[in-house]
CSV table of C-alpha atoms and ligand atoms in Angstrom, one decimal:
chain,number,residue,atom,x,y,z
A,1,MET,CA,71.7,44.3,-24.9
A,2,ARG,CA,72.2,47.7,-26.6
A,3,TYR,CA,71.3,50.5,-24.3
A,4,THR,CA,71.0,54.1,-25.4
A,5,VAL,CA,71.3,56.6,-22.6
A,6,LEU,CA,69.9,59.9,-23.6
A,7,GLY,CA,71.7,62.6,-21.5
A,8,THR,CA,75.3,63.5,-20.7
A,9,GLY,CA,74.8,64.8,-17.2
A,10,ILE,CA,75.8,62.9,-14.0
A,11,VAL,CA,72.8,60.6,-14.2
A,12,GLY,CA,73.4,59.6,-17.8
A,13,ARG,CA,77.1,59.0,-17.0
A,14,THR,CA,76.3,57.0,-13.9
A,15,MET,CA,73.8,54.8,-15.8
A,16,ALA,CA,76.0,54.4,-18.8
A,17,ALA,CA,79.0,53.3,-16.7
A,18,LYS,CA,76.9,50.9,-14.7
A,19,LEU,CA,75.3,49.3,-17.9
A,20,ALA,CA,78.7,49.0,-19.5
A,21,SER,CA,80.1,47.4,-16.3
A,22,LEU,CA,77.4,44.7,-16.6
A,23,GLY,CA,78.5,43.9,-20.1
A,24,HIS,CA,75.9,45.8,-22.1
A,25,GLU,CA,76.8,47.9,-25.1
A,26,VAL,CA,76.1,51.5,-24.4
A,27,VAL,CA,75.8,54.7,-26.4
A,28,VAL,CA,75.1,58.1,-24.9
A,29,GLY,CA,72.9,60.6,-26.8
A,30,THR,CA,73.5,64.3,-26.8
A,31,ARG,CA,72.5,67.3,-28.9
A,32,ASP,CA,75.8,67.9,-30.6
A,33,PRO,CA,78.5,65.3,-30.0
A,34,GLU,CA,81.3,67.6,-31.3
A,35,ALA,CA,80.3,70.4,-28.9
A,36,THR,CA,79.9,67.9,-26.0
A,37,LEU,CA,83.4,66.5,-26.6
A,38,ALA,CA,84.8,70.1,-26.7
A,39,ARG,CA,83.5,71.0,-23.2
A,40,VAL,CA,86.2,72.0,-20.8
A,41,GLU,CA,84.1,73.6,-18.0
A,42,PRO,CA,82.3,71.8,-15.2
A,43,ASP,CA,78.5,71.5,-15.8
A,44,ALA,CA,75.9,73.5,-13.9
A,45,TYR,CA,76.2,71.1,-11.0
A,46,GLY,CA,80.0,71.3,-10.7
A,47,ASN,CA,80.6,67.9,-12.3
A,48,PRO,CA,83.7,67.6,-14.5
A,49,PRO,CA,83.2,68.2,-18.2
A,50,PHE,CA,81.9,65.2,-20.2
A,51,PRO,CA,85.2,64.5,-22.0
A,52,GLN,CA,87.0,64.0,-18.7
A,53,TRP,CA,84.4,61.2,-17.8
A,54,ARG,CA,84.8,59.7,-21.3
A,55,VAL,CA,88.5,59.1,-20.8
A,56,ALA,CA,87.7,56.6,-18.1
A,57,ASN,CA,84.7,55.2,-20.0
A,58,SER,CA,86.0,55.0,-23.6
A,59,GLN,CA,83.9,51.9,-24.3
A,60,VAL,CA,80.8,54.0,-24.2
A,61,GLY,CA,79.8,55.6,-27.5
A,62,LEU,CA,78.6,59.2,-28.0
A,63,GLU,CA,76.1,60.1,-30.8
A,64,ALA,CA,73.6,62.7,-31.6
A,65,PHE,CA,70.2,61.9,-30.0
A,66,ALA,CA,68.7,60.5,-33.3
A,67,ASP,CA,71.6,58.2,-34.1
A,68,ALA,CA,71.9,57.0,-30.5
A,69,ALA,CA,68.1,56.3,-30.4
A,70,ALA,CA,68.2,54.5,-33.8
A,71,TRP,CA,71.0,52.2,-32.5
A,72,GLY,CA,69.7,51.2,-29.1
A,73,GLU,CA,67.3,48.4,-28.2
A,74,VAL,CA,66.3,50.0,-24.8
A,75,MET,CA,66.3,53.8,-24.1
A,76,VAL,CA,67.1,55.4,-20.8
A,77,ASN,CA,66.0,59.1,-20.5
A,78,THR,CA,68.3,61.1,-18.3
A,79,THR,CA,67.8,64.5,-19.9
A,80,SER,CA,66.8,67.6,-18.0
A,81,GLY,CA,63.1,67.4,-17.2
A,82,ALA,CA,62.4,70.8,-18.8
A,83,ALA,CA,64.0,69.6,-22.0
A,84,THR,CA,62.9,66.0,-22.1
A,85,LEU,CA,60.2,66.4,-24.8
A,86,GLN,CA,62.6,68.4,-27.0
A,87,ALA,CA,65.3,65.8,-26.6
A,88,LEU,CA,62.9,63.0,-27.4
A,89,GLU,CA,61.7,64.9,-30.5
A,90,ALA,CA,65.3,65.2,-31.6
A,91,ALA,CA,65.7,61.4,-30.9
A,92,GLY,CA,62.8,60.9,-33.3
A,93,ALA,CA,59.5,59.1,-32.8
A,94,ALA,CA,60.4,56.5,-35.4
A,95,ASN,CA,63.7,55.6,-33.7
A,96,LEU,CA,61.9,55.2,-30.4
A,97,ALA,CA,58.8,53.3,-31.5
A,98,GLY,CA,58.2,49.9,-30.0
A,99,LYS,CA,61.1,50.3,-27.5
A,100,VAL,CA,61.2,50.4,-23.7
A,101,LEU,CA,62.1,53.9,-22.4
A,102,ILE,CA,63.2,54.0,-18.8
A,103,ASP,CA,62.3,57.5,-17.7
A,104,ILE,CA,64.4,58.8,-14.8
A,105,ALA,CA,63.9,62.5,-15.5
A,106,ASN,CA,62.1,64.8,-13.0
A,107,PRO,CA,60.1,67.9,-14.2
A,108,LEU,CA,62.0,70.3,-12.0
A,109,ASP,CA,61.2,73.9,-12.7
A,110,PHE,CA,64.0,76.4,-11.7
A,111,SER,CA,62.2,79.4,-13.3
A,112,GLN,CA,61.2,80.8,-9.8
A,113,GLY,CA,64.6,80.0,-8.3
A,114,MET,CA,65.5,77.5,-5.5
A,115,PRO,CA,64.2,75.2,-4.4
A,116,PRO,CA,62.7,74.2,-7.8
A,117,SER,CA,59.0,73.5,-8.2
A,118,LEU,CA,57.5,70.9,-10.5
A,119,ASN,CA,55.9,71.4,-13.9
A,120,PRO,CA,53.8,69.5,-14.7
A,121,VAL,CA,52.4,68.5,-11.3
A,122,ASN,CA,49.3,67.1,-9.5
A,123,THR,CA,47.1,66.4,-12.5
A,124,ASP,CA,49.8,65.4,-14.9
A,125,SER,CA,53.4,64.2,-14.9
A,126,LEU,CA,56.4,64.2,-17.2
A,127,GLY,CA,56.1,60.4,-17.5
A,128,GLU,CA,52.6,60.9,-18.9
A,129,GLN,CA,53.6,63.7,-21.2
A,130,VAL,CA,56.3,61.4,-22.7
A,131,GLN,CA,53.8,58.5,-23.1
A,132,ARG,CA,51.2,60.8,-24.7
A,133,ALA,CA,53.8,62.4,-27.1
A,134,PHE,CA,55.2,59.0,-28.0
A,135,PRO,CA,52.4,56.5,-27.8
A,136,GLU,CA,54.4,53.7,-29.5
A,137,VAL,CA,57.1,53.9,-26.8
A,138,LYS,CA,56.8,51.7,-23.6
A,139,VAL,CA,57.5,54.3,-20.9
A,140,VAL,CA,58.6,53.0,-17.5
A,141,LYS,CA,59.1,55.7,-14.9
A,142,THR,CA,61.6,54.5,-12.3
A,143,LEU,CA,64.6,55.4,-10.2
A,144,ASN,CA,63.7,59.1,-10.2
A,145,THR,CA,63.2,59.2,-6.4
A,146,MET,CA,66.8,58.8,-5.4
A,147,ASN,CA,70.3,60.0,-6.1
A,148,CYS,CA,72.0,58.5,-9.1
A,149,GLN,CA,74.7,56.7,-7.1
A,150,VAL,CA,72.0,54.9,-5.1
A,151,MET,CA,70.2,54.0,-8.4
A,152,VAL,CA,73.1,51.8,-9.5
A,153,GLU,CA,74.5,50.8,-6.1
A,154,PRO,CA,71.5,50.4,-3.7
A,155,SER,CA,73.8,49.0,-1.0
A,156,ARG,CA,75.1,52.6,-0.4
A,157,VAL,CA,71.9,52.9,1.7
A,158,VAL,CA,71.9,50.8,4.8
A,159,GLY,CA,68.8,48.6,5.4
A,160,GLU,CA,65.8,48.0,3.2
A,161,HIS,CA,64.6,50.7,0.9
A,162,SER,CA,62.3,50.9,-2.1
A,163,VAL,CA,62.2,51.7,-5.8
A,164,PHE,CA,59.0,52.4,-7.7
A,165,VAL,CA,58.0,51.5,-11.3
A,166,SER,CA,55.1,53.1,-13.2
A,167,GLY,CA,54.0,52.2,-16.7
A,168,ASP,CA,51.2,51.0,-18.9
A,169,ASP,CA,53.1,47.9,-20.3
A,170,THR,CA,53.4,45.0,-17.9
A,171,ASP,CA,56.2,43.2,-19.9
A,172,ALA,CA,58.2,46.4,-20.0
A,173,LYS,CA,57.9,46.8,-16.3
A,174,LYS,CA,59.0,43.2,-15.8
A,175,ALA,CA,62.1,43.8,-18.1
A,176,VAL,CA,63.0,46.9,-16.1
A,177,THR,CA,62.5,45.1,-12.8
A,178,GLU,CA,65.0,42.5,-14.1
A,179,LEU,CA,67.5,45.3,-14.9
A,180,LEU,CA,67.0,46.7,-11.4
A,181,VAL,CA,67.8,43.4,-9.9
A,182,SER,CA,70.9,43.2,-12.0
A,183,PHE,CA,71.9,46.6,-10.4
A,184,GLY,CA,71.6,45.0,-7.0
A,185,TRP,CA,68.0,45.7,-6.0
A,186,ALA,CA,66.2,43.0,-4.2
A,187,GLU,CA,63.1,42.1,-6.2
A,188,ALA,CA,61.0,42.7,-3.1
A,189,SER,CA,62.2,46.3,-3.0
A,190,VAL,CA,60.6,47.0,-6.4
A,191,ILE,CA,57.1,48.4,-6.0
A,192,ASP,CA,54.9,48.4,-9.1
A,193,LEU,CA,52.6,51.4,-8.6
A,194,GLY,CA,50.5,50.8,-11.7
A,195,ASP,CA,50.0,52.7,-14.9
A,196,ILE,CA,52.0,55.7,-16.0
A,197,THR,CA,49.6,58.1,-14.2
A,198,THR,CA,51.2,56.9,-11.0
A,199,ALA,CA,54.4,58.7,-12.1
A,200,ARG,CA,52.6,61.8,-10.6
A,201,GLY,CA,53.2,60.4,-7.2
A,202,THR,CA,56.9,59.6,-7.6
A,203,GLU,CA,57.7,62.9,-9.3
A,204,MET,CA,55.9,64.7,-6.5
A,205,LEU,CA,58.3,63.0,-4.0
A,206,LEU,CA,61.0,65.4,-5.3
A,207,PRO,CA,60.2,68.3,-3.0
A,208,ILE,CA,60.5,66.2,0.1
A,209,TRP,CA,63.6,64.4,-1.4
A,210,LEU,CA,65.3,67.8,-1.9
A,211,ARG,CA,64.4,68.9,1.7
A,212,LEU,CA,65.8,65.7,3.1
A,213,TRP,CA,69.0,66.2,1.2
A,214,GLY,CA,69.3,69.6,2.8
A,215,ALA,CA,68.4,68.3,6.3
A,216,LEU,CA,70.7,65.2,6.2
A,217,GLY,CA,73.6,66.9,4.4
A,218,HIS,CA,74.2,63.9,2.1
A,219,ALA,CA,72.4,62.0,-0.7
A,220,ASP,CA,72.9,58.4,0.4
A,221,PHE,CA,69.4,57.9,1.6
A,222,ASN,CA,66.2,56.6,0.1
A,223,PHE,CA,62.5,56.0,0.9
A,224,HIS,CA,61.5,52.8,2.5
A,225,ILE,CA,57.9,51.7,2.3
A,226,ALA,CA,57.3,49.6,5.5
A,227,GLY,CA,54.8,46.8,5.0
A,228,ALA,CA,55.1,46.9,1.3
A,229,ARG,CA,55.2,43.1,1.0
A,230,THR,CA,52.2,42.4,3.3
A,231,GLY,CA,49.7,42.3,0.5
A,232,ALA,CA,51.9,40.7,-2.2
B,1,NAP,P1,70.7,67.6,-16.5
B,1,NAP,O1,71.7,68.6,-16.4
B,1,NAP,O2,69.4,67.7,-15.8
B,1,NAP,O3,70.4,67.3,-18.1
B,1,NAP,C1,71.4,67.1,-19.0
B,1,NAP,C2,70.9,66.6,-20.3
B,1,NAP,O4,69.8,67.4,-20.7
B,1,NAP,C3,72.0,66.8,-21.3
B,1,NAP,O5,72.2,65.6,-22.1
B,1,NAP,C4,71.5,67.9,-22.2
B,1,NAP,O6,71.9,67.7,-23.6
B,1,NAP,C5,70.0,67.7,-22.1
B,1,NAP,N1,69.4,69.0,-22.4
B,1,NAP,C6,69.4,70.2,-21.8
B,1,NAP,N2,68.8,71.1,-22.4
B,1,NAP,C7,68.3,70.6,-23.6
B,1,NAP,C8,67.5,71.0,-24.7
B,1,NAP,N3,67.1,72.3,-24.7
B,1,NAP,N4,67.2,70.2,-25.6
B,1,NAP,C9,67.7,68.9,-25.6
B,1,NAP,N5,68.4,68.4,-24.6
B,1,NAP,C10,68.7,69.2,-23.6
B,1,NAP,O7,71.4,66.2,-16.1
B,1,NAP,P2,71.4,65.4,-14.7
B,1,NAP,O8,71.8,66.2,-13.6
B,1,NAP,O9,72.2,64.2,-15.0
B,1,NAP,O10,69.9,64.9,-14.5
B,1,NAP,C11,69.2,64.2,-15.5
B,1,NAP,C12,67.8,63.9,-15.2
B,1,NAP,O11,67.7,63.0,-14.1
B,1,NAP,C13,67.0,65.2,-14.7
B,1,NAP,O12,65.7,65.1,-15.3
B,1,NAP,C14,67.0,65.1,-13.2
B,1,NAP,O13,65.9,65.7,-12.7
B,1,NAP,C15,66.9,63.6,-13.0
B,1,NAP,N6,67.3,63.0,-11.8
B,1,NAP,C16,68.6,63.3,-11.3
B,1,NAP,C17,69.0,62.7,-10.1
B,1,NAP,C18,70.5,63.0,-9.7
B,1,NAP,O14,71.0,62.1,-8.9
B,1,NAP,N7,71.1,64.0,-10.1
B,1,NAP,C19,68.2,61.8,-9.4
B,1,NAP,C20,67.0,61.5,-9.9
B,1,NAP,C21,66.5,62.1,-11.1
B,1,NAP,P3,73.5,67.9,-24.0
B,1,NAP,O15,74.0,66.5,-23.8
B,1,NAP,O16,73.4,68.2,-25.4
B,1,NAP,O17,74.1,68.9,-23.2
């Protein structure tokens, strides 16, 4: 399968490396490939510059958002939540149309400082905004409720734990669930919450996730919904 990972941050890199390790063809999308390849400073989170990661992952391509989106069969959105709609505009509605878009972004709003708040929140979500802006895309919100290392290596967290999927297209959610299983998730750990409006709930887990991170002092933890299989 040809996967386009939109985003060059730690989440995009982690997803791209995992997909490539599973034998998929992968291209990462960015605003300006030349500028991205010229980076020498760590990013805002202290991660090494993208070119350093690329040395160890040379099988992964790097293209401008539009070229990357046109090439891929499945899209993975790992852009900054505040810039997701802009990034997808740059990717181009025609290039995205008819494709599954796995949306991992969270609408964190750092404008009032730390900890970030959410925008949108409560009565809307980023997942819904993306689906409204790109009605021909099959948006599946998932994996946004955990650290990116856990997304692709669930065994980092001891014991059972859960991953949520939200989206309007049943077949798209089924395909994404199969991908999650290929990452190492037990199928029973995948909880289909329903349509894309349910992304409000998973995006609103971020404030508690951030506080748990602070309290526990590490990111190898996740939510576990006890009793989730009872009604299945
Ligand atoms: P990030 O720093 O939040 O985002 C980096 C990406 O956003 C880059 O590709 C960048 O483009 C793009 N971007 C920034 N401003 C833009 C603009 N004005 N227009 C278009 N694109 C723009 O990366 P991250 O830390 O890897 O997080 C990615 C997403 O995953 C976020 O939404 C985050 O909330 C979510 N998330 C993160 C984790 C985690 O473990 N860190 C867990 C769950 C969810 P360039 O490539 O051109 O620089």
